[in-house]
mmCIF file of C-alpha atoms and ligand atoms in Angstrom:
data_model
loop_
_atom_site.group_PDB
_atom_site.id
_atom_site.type_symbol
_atom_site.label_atom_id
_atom_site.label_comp_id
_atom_site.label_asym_id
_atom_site.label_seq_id
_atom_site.Cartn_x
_atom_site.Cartn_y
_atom_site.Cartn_z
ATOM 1 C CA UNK A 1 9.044 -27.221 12.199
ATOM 2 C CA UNK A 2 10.362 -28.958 14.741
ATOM 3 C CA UNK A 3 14.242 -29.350 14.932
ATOM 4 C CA UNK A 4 15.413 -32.517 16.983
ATOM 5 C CA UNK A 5 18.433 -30.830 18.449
ATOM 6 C CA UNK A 6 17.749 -27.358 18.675
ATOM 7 C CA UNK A 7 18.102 -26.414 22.418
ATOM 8 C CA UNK A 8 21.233 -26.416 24.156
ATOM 9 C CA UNK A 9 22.098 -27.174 27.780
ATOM 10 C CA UNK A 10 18.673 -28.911 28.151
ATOM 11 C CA UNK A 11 17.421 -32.084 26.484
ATOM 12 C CA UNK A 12 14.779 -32.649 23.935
ATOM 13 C CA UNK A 13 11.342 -33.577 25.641
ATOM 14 C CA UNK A 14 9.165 -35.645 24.309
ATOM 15 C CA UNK A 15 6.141 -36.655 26.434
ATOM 16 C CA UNK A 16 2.319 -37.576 26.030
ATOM 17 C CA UNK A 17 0.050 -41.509 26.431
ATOM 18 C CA UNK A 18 1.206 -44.273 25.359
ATOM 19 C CA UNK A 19 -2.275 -44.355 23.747
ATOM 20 C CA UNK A 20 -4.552 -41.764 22.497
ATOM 21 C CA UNK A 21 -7.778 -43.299 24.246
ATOM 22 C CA UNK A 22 -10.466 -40.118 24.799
ATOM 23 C CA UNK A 23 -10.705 -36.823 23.922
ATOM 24 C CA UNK A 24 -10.699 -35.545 27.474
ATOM 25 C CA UNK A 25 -7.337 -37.846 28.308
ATOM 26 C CA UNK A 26 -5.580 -36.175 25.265
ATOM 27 C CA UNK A 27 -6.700 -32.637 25.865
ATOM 28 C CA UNK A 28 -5.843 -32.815 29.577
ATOM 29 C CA UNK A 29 -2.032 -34.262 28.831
ATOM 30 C CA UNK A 30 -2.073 -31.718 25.852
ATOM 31 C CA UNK A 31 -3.189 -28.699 28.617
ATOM 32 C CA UNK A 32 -0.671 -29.588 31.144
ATOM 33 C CA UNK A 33 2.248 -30.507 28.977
ATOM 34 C CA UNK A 34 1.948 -27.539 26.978
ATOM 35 C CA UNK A 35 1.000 -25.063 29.581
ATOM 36 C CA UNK A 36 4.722 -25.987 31.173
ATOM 37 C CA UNK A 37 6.322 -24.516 28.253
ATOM 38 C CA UNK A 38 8.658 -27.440 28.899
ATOM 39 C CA UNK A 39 7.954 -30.179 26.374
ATOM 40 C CA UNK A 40 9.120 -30.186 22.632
ATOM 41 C CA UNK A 41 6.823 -32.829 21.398
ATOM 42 C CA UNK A 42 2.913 -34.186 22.617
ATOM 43 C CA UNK A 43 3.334 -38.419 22.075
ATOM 44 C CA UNK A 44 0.190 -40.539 20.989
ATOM 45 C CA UNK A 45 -0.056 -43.428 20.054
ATOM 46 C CA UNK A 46 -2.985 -43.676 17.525
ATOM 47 C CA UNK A 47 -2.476 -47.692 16.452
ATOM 48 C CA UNK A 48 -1.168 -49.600 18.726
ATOM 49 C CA UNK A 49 0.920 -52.691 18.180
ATOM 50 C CA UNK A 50 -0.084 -55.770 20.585
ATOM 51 C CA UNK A 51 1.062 -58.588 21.385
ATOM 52 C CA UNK A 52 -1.983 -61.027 21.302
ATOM 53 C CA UNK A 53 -4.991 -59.886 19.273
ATOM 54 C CA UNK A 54 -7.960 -59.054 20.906
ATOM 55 C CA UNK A 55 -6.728 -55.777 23.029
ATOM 56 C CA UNK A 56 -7.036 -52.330 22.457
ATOM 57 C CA UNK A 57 -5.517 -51.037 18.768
ATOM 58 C CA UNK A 58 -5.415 -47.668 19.401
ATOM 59 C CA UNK A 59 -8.458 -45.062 18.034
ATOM 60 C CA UNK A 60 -7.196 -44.597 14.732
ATOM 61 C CA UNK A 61 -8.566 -41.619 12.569
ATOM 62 C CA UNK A 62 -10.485 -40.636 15.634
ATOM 63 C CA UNK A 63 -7.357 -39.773 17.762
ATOM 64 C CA UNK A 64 -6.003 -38.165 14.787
ATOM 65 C CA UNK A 65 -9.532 -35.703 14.921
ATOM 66 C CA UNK A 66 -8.579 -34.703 18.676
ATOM 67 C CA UNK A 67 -4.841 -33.888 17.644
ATOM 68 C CA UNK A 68 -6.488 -31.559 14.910
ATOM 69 C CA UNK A 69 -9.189 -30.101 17.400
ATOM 70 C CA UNK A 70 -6.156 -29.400 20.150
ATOM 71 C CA UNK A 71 -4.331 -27.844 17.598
ATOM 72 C CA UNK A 72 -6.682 -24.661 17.337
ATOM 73 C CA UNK A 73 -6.962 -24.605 21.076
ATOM 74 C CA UNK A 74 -2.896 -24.839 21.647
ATOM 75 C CA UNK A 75 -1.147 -23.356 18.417
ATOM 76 C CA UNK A 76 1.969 -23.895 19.972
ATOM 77 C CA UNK A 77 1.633 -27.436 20.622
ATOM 78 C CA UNK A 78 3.345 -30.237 18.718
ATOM 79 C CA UNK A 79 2.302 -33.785 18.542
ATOM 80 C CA UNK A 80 4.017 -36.777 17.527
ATOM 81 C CA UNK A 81 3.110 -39.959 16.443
ATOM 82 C CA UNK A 82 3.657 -44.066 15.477
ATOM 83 C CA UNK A 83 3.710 -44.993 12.117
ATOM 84 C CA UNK A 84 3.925 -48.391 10.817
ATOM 85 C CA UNK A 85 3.153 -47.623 7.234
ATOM 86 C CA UNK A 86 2.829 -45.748 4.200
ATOM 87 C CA UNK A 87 -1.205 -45.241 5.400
ATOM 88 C CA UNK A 88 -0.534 -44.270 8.699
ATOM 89 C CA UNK A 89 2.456 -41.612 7.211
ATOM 90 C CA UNK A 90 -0.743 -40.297 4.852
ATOM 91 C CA UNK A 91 -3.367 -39.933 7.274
ATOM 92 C CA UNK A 92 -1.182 -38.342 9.645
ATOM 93 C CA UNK A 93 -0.057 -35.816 7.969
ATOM 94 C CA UNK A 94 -3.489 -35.132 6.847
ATOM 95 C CA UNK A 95 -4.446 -34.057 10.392
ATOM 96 C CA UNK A 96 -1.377 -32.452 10.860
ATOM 97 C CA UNK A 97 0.806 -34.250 12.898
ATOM 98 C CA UNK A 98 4.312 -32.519 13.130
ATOM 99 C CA UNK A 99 6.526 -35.938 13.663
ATOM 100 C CA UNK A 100 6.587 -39.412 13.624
ATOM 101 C CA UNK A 101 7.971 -42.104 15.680
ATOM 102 C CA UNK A 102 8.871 -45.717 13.838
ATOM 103 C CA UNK A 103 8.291 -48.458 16.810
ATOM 104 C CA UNK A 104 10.727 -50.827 17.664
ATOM 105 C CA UNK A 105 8.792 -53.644 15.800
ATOM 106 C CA UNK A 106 9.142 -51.828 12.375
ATOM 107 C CA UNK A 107 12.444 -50.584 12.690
ATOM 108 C CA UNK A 108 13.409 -54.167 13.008
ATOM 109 C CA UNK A 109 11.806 -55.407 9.639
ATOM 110 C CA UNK A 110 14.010 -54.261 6.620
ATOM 111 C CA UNK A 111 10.804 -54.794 4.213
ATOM 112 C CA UNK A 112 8.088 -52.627 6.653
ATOM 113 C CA UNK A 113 10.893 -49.912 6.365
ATOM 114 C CA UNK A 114 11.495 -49.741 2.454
ATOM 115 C CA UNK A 115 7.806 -48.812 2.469
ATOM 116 C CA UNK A 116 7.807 -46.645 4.974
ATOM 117 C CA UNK A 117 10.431 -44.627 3.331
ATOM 118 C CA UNK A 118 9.260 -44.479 0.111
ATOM 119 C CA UNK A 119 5.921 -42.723 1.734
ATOM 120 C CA UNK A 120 8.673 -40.840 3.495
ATOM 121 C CA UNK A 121 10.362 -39.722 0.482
ATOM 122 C CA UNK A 122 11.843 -35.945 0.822
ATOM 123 C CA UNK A 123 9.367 -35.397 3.793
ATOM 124 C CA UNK A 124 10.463 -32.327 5.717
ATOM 125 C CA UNK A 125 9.011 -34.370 9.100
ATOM 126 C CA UNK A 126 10.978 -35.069 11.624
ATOM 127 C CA UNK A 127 11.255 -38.759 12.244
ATOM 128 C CA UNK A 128 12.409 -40.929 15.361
ATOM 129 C CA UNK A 129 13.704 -44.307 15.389
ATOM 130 C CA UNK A 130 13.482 -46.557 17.759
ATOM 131 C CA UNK A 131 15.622 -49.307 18.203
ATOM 132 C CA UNK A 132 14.742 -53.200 17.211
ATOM 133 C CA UNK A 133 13.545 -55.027 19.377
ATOM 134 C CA UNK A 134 16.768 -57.153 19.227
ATOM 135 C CA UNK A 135 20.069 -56.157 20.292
ATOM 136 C CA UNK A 136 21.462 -55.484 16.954
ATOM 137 C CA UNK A 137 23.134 -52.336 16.347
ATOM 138 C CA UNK A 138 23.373 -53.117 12.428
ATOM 139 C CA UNK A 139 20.155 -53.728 11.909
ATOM 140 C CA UNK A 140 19.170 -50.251 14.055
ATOM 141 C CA UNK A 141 21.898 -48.201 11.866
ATOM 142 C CA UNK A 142 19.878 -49.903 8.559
ATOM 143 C CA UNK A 143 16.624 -48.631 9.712
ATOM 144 C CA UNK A 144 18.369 -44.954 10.022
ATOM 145 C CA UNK A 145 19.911 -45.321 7.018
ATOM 146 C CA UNK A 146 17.372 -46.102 5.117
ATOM 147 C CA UNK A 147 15.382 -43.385 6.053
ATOM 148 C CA UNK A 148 18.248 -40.494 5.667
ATOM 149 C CA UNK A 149 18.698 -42.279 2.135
ATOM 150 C CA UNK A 150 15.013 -41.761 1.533
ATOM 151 C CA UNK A 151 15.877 -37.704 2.097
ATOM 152 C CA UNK A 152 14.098 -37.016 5.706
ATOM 153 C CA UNK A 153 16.505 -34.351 6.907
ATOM 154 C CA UNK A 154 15.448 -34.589 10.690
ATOM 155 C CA UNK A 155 15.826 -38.173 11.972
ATOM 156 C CA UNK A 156 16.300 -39.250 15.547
ATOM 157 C CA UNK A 157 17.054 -42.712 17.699
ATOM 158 C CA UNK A 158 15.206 -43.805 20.166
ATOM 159 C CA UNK A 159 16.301 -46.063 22.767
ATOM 160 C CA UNK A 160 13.889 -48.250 24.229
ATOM 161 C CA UNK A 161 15.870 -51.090 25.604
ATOM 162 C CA UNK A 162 16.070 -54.684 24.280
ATOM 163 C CA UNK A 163 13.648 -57.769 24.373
ATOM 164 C CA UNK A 164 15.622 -60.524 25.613
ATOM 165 C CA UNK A 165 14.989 -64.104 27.341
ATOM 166 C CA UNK A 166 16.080 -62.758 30.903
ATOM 167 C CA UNK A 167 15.602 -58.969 31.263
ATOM 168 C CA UNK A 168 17.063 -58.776 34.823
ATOM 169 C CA UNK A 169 14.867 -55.632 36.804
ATOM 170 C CA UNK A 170 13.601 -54.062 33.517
ATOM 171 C CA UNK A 171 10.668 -55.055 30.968
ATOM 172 C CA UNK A 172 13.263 -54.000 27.858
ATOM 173 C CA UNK A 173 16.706 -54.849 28.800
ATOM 174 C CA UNK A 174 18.900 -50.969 28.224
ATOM 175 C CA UNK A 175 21.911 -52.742 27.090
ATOM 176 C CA UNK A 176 23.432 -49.333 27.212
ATOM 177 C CA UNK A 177 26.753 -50.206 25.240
ATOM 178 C CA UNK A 178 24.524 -50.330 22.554
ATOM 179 C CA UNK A 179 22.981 -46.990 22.057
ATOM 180 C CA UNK A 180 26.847 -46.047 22.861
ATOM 181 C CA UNK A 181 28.019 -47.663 20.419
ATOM 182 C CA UNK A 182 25.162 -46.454 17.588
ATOM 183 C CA UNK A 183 26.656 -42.825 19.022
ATOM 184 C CA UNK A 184 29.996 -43.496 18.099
ATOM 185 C CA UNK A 185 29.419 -44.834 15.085
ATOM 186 C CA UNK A 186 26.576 -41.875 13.910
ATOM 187 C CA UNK A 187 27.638 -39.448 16.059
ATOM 188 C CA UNK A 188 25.609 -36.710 13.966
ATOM 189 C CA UNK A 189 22.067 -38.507 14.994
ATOM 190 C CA UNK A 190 20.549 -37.047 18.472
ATOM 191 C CA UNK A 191 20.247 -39.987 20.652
ATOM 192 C CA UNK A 192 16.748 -39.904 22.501
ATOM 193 C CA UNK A 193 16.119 -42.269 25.466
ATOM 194 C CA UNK A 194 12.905 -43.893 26.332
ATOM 195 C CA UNK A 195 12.647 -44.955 29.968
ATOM 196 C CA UNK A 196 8.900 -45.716 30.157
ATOM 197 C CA UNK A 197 9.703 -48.592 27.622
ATOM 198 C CA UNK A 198 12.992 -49.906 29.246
ATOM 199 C CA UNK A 199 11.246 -49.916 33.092
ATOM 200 C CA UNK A 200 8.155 -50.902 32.141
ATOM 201 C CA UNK A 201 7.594 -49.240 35.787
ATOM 202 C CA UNK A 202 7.323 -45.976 37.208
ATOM 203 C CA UNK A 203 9.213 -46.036 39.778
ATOM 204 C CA UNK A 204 12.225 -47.076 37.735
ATOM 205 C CA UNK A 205 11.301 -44.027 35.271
ATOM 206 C CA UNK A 206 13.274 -41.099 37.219
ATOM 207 C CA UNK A 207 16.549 -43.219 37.560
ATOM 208 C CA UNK A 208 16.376 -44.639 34.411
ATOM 209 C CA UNK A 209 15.880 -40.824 33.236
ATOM 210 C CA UNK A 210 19.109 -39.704 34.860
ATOM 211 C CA UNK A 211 21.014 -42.383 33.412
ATOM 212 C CA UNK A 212 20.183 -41.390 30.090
ATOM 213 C CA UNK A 213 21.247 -38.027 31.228
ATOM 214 C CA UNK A 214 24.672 -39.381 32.792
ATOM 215 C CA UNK A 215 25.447 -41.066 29.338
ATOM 216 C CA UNK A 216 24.655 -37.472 27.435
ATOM 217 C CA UNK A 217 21.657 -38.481 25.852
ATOM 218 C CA UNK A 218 20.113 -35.855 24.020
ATOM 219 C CA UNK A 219 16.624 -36.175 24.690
ATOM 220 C CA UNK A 220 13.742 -38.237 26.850
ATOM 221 C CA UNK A 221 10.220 -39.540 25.354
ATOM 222 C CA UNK A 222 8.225 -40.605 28.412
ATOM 223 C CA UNK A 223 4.860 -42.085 28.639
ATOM 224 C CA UNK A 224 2.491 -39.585 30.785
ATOM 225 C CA UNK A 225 -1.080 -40.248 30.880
ATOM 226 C CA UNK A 226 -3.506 -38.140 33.494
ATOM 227 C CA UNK A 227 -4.378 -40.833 35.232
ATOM 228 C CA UNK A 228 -1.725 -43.794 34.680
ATOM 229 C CA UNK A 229 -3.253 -47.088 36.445
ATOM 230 C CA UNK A 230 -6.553 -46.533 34.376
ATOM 231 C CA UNK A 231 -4.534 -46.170 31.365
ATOM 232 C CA UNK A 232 -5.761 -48.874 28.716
ATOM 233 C CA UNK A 233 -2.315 -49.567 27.345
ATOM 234 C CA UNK A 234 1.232 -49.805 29.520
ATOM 235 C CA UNK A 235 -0.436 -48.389 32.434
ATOM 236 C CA UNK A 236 2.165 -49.614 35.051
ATOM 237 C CA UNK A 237 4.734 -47.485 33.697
ATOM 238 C CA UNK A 238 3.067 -44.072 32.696
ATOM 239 C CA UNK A 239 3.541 -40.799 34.844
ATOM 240 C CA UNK A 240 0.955 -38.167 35.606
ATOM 241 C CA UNK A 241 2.133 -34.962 33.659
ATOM 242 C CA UNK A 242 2.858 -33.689 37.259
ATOM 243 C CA UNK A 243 4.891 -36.159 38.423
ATOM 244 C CA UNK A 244 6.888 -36.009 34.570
ATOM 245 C CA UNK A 245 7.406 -32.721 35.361
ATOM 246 C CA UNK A 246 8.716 -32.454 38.484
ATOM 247 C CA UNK A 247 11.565 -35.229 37.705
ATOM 248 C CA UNK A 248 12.281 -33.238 35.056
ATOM 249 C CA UNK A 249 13.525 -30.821 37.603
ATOM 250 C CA UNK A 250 15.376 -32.970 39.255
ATOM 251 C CA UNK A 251 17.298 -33.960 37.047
ATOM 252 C CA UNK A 252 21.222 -33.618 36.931
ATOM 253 C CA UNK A 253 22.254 -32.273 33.818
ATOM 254 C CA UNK A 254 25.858 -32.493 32.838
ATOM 255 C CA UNK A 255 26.968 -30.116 30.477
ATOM 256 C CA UNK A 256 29.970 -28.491 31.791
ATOM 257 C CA UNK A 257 33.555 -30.212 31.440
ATOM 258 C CA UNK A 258 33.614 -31.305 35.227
ATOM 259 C CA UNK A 259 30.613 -34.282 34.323
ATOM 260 C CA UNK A 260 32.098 -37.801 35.054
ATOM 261 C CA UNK A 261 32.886 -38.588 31.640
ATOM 262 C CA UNK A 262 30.493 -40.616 29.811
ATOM 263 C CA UNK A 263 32.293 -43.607 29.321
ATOM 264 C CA UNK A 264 32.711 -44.192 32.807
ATOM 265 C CA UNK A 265 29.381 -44.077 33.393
ATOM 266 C CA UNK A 266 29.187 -46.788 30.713
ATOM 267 C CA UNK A 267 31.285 -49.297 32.054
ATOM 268 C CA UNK A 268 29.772 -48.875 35.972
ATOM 269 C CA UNK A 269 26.150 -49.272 34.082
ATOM 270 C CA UNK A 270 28.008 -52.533 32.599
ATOM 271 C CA UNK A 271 29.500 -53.595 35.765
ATOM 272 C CA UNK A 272 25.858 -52.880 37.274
ATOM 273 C CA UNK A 273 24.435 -55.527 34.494
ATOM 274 C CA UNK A 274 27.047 -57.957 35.357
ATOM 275 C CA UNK A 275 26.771 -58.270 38.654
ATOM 276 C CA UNK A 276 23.092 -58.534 38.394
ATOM 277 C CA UNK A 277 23.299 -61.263 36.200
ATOM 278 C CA UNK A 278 26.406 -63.109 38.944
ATOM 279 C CA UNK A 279 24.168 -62.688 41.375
ATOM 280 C CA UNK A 280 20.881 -63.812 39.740
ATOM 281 C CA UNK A 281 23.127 -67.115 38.557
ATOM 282 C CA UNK A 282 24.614 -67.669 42.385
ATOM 283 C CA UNK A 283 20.715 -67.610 43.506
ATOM 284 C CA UNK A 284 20.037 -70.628 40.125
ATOM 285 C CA UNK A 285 22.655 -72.457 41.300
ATOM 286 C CA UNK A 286 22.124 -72.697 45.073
ATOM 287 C CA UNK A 287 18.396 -73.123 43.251
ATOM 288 C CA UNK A 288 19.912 -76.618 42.021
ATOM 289 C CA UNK A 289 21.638 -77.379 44.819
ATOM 290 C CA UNK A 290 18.435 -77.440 46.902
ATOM 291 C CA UNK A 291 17.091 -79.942 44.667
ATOM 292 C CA UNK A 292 19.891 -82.230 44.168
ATOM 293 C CA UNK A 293 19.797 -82.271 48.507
ATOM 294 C CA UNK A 294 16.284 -83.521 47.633
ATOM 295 C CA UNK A 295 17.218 -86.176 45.441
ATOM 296 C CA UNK A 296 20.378 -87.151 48.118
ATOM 297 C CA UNK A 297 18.112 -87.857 50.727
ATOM 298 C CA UNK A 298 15.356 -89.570 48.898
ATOM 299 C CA UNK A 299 18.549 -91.838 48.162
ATOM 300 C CA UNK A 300 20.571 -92.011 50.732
ATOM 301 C CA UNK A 301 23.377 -89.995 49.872
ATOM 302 C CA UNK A 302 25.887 -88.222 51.491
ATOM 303 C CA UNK A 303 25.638 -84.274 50.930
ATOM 304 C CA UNK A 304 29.654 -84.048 50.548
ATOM 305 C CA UNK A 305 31.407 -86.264 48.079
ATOM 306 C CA UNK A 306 35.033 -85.484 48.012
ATOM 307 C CA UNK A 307 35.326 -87.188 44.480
ATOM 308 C CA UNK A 308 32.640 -84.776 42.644
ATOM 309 C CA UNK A 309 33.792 -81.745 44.652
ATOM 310 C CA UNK A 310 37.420 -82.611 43.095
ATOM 311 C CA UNK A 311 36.073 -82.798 39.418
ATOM 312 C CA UNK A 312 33.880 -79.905 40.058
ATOM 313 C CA UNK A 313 37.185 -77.787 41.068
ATOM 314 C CA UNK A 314 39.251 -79.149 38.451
ATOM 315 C CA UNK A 315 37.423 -78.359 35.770
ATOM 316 C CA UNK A 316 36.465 -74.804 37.140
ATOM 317 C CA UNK A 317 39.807 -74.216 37.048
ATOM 318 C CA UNK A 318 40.370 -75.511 33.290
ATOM 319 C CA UNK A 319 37.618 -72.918 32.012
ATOM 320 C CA UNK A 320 39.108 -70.232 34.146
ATOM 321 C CA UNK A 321 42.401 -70.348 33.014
ATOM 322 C CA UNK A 322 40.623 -70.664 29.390
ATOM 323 C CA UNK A 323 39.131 -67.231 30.473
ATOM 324 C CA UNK A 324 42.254 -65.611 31.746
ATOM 325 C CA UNK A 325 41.306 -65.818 35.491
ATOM 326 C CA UNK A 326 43.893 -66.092 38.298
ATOM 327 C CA UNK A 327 43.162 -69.740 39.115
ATOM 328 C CA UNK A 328 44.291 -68.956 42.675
ATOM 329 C CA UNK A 329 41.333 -66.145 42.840
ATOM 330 C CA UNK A 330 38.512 -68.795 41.335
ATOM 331 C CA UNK A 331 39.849 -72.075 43.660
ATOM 332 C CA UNK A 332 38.750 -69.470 46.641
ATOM 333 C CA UNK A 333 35.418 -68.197 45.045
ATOM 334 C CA UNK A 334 34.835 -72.093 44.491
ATOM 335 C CA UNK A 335 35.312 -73.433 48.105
ATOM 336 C CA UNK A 336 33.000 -70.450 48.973
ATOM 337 C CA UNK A 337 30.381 -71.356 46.557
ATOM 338 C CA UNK A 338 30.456 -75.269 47.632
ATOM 339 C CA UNK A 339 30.786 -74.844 50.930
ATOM 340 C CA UNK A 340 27.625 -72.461 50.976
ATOM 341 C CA UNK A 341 25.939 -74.972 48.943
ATOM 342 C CA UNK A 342 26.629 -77.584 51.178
ATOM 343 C CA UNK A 343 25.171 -75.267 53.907
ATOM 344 C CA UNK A 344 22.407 -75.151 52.027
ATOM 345 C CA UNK A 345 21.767 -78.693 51.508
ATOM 346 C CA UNK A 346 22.264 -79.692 55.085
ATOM 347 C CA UNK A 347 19.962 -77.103 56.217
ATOM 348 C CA UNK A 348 17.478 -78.723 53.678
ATOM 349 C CA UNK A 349 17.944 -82.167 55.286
ATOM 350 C CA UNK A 350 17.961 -81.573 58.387
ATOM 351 C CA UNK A 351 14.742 -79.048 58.138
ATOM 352 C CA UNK A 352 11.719 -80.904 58.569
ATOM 353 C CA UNK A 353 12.108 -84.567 58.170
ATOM 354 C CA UNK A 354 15.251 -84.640 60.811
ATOM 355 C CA UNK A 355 14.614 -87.437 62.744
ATOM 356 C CA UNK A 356 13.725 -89.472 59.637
ATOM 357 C CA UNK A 357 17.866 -89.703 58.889
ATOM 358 C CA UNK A 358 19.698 -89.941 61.462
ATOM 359 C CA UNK A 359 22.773 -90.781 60.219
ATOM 360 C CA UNK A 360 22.482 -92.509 57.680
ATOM 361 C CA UNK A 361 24.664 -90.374 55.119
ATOM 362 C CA UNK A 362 28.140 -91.746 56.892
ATOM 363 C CA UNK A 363 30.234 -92.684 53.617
ATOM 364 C CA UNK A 364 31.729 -89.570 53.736
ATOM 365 C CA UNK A 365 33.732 -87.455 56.128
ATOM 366 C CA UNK A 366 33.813 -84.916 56.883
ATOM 367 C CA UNK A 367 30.210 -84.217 55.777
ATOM 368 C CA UNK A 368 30.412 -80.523 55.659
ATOM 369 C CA UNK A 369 33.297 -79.582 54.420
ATOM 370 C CA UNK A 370 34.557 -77.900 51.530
HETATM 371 C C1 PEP B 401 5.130 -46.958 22.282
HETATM 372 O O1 PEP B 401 5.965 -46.050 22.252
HETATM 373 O O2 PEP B 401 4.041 -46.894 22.853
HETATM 374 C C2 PEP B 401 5.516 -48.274 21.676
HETATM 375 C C3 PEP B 401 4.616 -49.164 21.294
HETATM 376 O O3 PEP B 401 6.824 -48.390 21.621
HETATM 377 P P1 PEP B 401 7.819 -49.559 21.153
HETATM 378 O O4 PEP B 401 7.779 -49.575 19.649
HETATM 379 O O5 PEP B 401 9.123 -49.046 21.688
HETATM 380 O O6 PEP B 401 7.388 -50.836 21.787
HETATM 381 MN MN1 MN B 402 3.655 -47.770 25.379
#
C-alpha cells in the first residue's frame, strides 16, 4: 500500500505519460522510472478527457492490460491512475492499479463526485485530488471532503493551476495563494504539485518544480513520456524520464529551519503575478494609444489635448485615493504613462506618412507634453 506521506526529507514522486498510448511507451517509462528507485507512483492516463471530440480518449481496458503485464515484470512498481467514475474505479482495480487520481474536471462537479465516492466507499486506495478547474478553494475542500466522508483513508491534493481568461506565461494559471490557503485550512492533507499541467511547457517544468518545493509542497506528479514531442496527448510539456530525473536532483529542498519561510515565498510569487499582470496592462494600454494616434490623424487631431489629459488625471487620482494610494506617488506614475503614450503616438504619426501632415495638428501647444 502506498502511503501519500511516508518519506521524510524528500517529496512524494509521482511521474509517468500523460497518456498510456503503447505497450512499448509504458514499459519503457515503467523501466526507467522504476529502475531509479526514485519514484513513488507510475502515472497513466487510461481515458482521457478532451476538449473537442474527435482526439485521442485514451486506450481504455487495453492500457489497463499493460499495467497488469508490467506488474509481473516490476513487482515493485506502482501505478496510478484517472478516474472519472464509478466504472473506471471498478475496472481499475480489477487490473490492479494501486491509486487513483480525480482530474480537475471531476473534482469540480459536486454530482460526478457523489458517485465517485460511493464506488469509493471504505476503499483502502489512495486517492489524489486535483484541484477544479476554477479558482475556488470551497469547491476543492468539497471534493476532499466528500471523499474522506466516503471513508478513503489516504487522500491527496493536487495542484494543477487554474483555467482562467488571461493565464499570463502559464497554460493553468498557479494562483499559488490558493493551494496555500487549502494548506492552512486542511493542514493534515499532503499537498502535491503538478507542474506539467500549470506550464503546459517543459522548459517551465524545473522552475515551476522548485517553486512547489520553496512553498513546502509535499510532493510532484510530472508528465514524462520517452519520447515527449511524439507524445499523442500534452506533448509540449512532457519530460523524458532522463531529463525528470535529473531535475529531480537539482532540486533545492528545504527542510531545515534556515529555508526562507514559506510565506515569503508566497507573497514574492504574488508580487511576481502582479507585476506580470501591470506590465501586460501598460503594453494594452500603450496598445490603445497606438490606435487612438490612428484615429487622430485620420481626423486631424492634435496628439496632446490639455483638457482630456486634465480629466484623465483627475479622475486617476479619485480612484487612487479610493484605493488608498499616495495621490502624490500616482500623479507621477501618470505623467510617465501619458507622456510615454504621447511618445508613442507621435512616433506613430510621424512614421511613415510624415510628409502627409505637416503641421496640421497646431490647436494645441505644446504638442508633446505631459
Ligand atoms: C492529466 O493529468 O493528464 C489531466 C488530464 O489532468 P487535469 O485533470 O489536471 O487536466
Ligand atoms: Mn496531461
Amino acid at each position: 500500500m502506498i502511503k501519500l506521506l511516508h518519506k521524510q526529507h524528500t517529496p512524494l514522486l509521482i511521474a509517468g505519460p500523460c497518456s498510456a498510448e503503447t505497450f512499448e511507451q509504458l514499459h519503457a517509462v515503467t523501466a526507467a522510472l522504476t529502475e531509479s528507485g526514485r519514484v513513488d507512483l507510475i502515472r497513466l492516463g487510461v481515458w482521457k478527457p478532451r476538449t473537442h471530440p474527435g482526439g485521442f480518449e485514451g486506450m481504455g481496458e487495453e492500457a489497463l492490460r499493460w499495467v497488469a503485464q508490467l506488474r509481473r515484470e516490476y513487482p515493485a512498481a506502482r501505478f496510478c491512475c484517472e478516474v472519472a467514475c464509478p466504472a473506471h474505479v471498478e475496472m481499475a482495480q480489477r487490473y490492479g492499479i494501486d491509486a487513483f487520481w480525480i482530474g480537475s474536471r471531476t473534482a469540480g462537479n459536486p454530482f460526478s463526485m457523489s458517485e465517485l465516492c460511493a464506488a469509493l466507499q471504505g476503499s483502502e486506495y489512495p486517492v489524489l485530488i486535483k484541484n477544479p478547474m476554477t479558482p475556488d478553494v470551497q469547491l476543492w475542500m468539497g471534493a476532499l471532503e466528500r471523499v474522506s466522508s466516503a471513508g478513503v483513508k489516504h487522500i491527496a491534493a493536487v495542484h494543477r493551476g487554474f483555467s482562467l481568461f488571461n493565464n499570463g506565461n502559464y497554460r493553468n494559471n498557479p494562483l499559488w495563494e490558493i493551494p496555500m490557503e487549502l494548506k492552512r485550512l486542511m493542514p493534515n492533507i499532503p499537498l502535491i504539485c503538478d507542474p506539467s499541467h500549470i506550464g503546459g511547457n517543459r522548459h517551465k517544468v524545473l522552475p515551476l518544480m522548485q517553486t512547489a518545493m520553496d512553498l513546502h509542497f509535499d510532493g510532484l506528479m510530472v508528465e514524462v513520456h520517452p519520447c515527449p514531442s511524439k507524445a499523442l496527448t500534452d506533448s509540449c510539456q512532457q519530460l523524458t524520464p532522463q531529463d525528470f530525473l535529473h531535475y529531480i536532483d537539482r532540486l533545492t529542498l528545504h527542510y531545515d529551519n534556515n529555508a526562507t519561510p514559506a510565506e515569503l515565498t508566497l507573497l514574492r510569487k504574488q508580487l511576481d503575478n502582479l507585476d506580470e499582470q501591470l506590465l501586460a496592462t501598460l503594453s494594452q494600454r500603450m496598445e490603445v494609444s497606438r490606435q487612438i494616434a490612428h484615429i487622430k490623424q485620420n481626423n486631424n487631431l492634435a496628439i496632446y489635448q490639455p483638457q482630456r489629459w486634465k480629466q484623465v488625471l483627475s479622475s486617476r487620482l479619485i480612484i487612487a485615493r479610493k484605493l488608498g494610494l499616495d495621490e502624490v506617488f500616482v500623479k507621477r506614475l501618470y505623467e510617465k504613462i501619458h507622456a510615454e503614450s504621447v511618445r508613442i503616438q507621435e512616433a506613430q504619426m510621424n512614421a511613415p506618412q510624415e510628409a502627409q501632415h505637416g503641421d496640421s495638428n497646431t490647436d494645441d501647444t505644446p504638442q508633446h507634453k505631459a
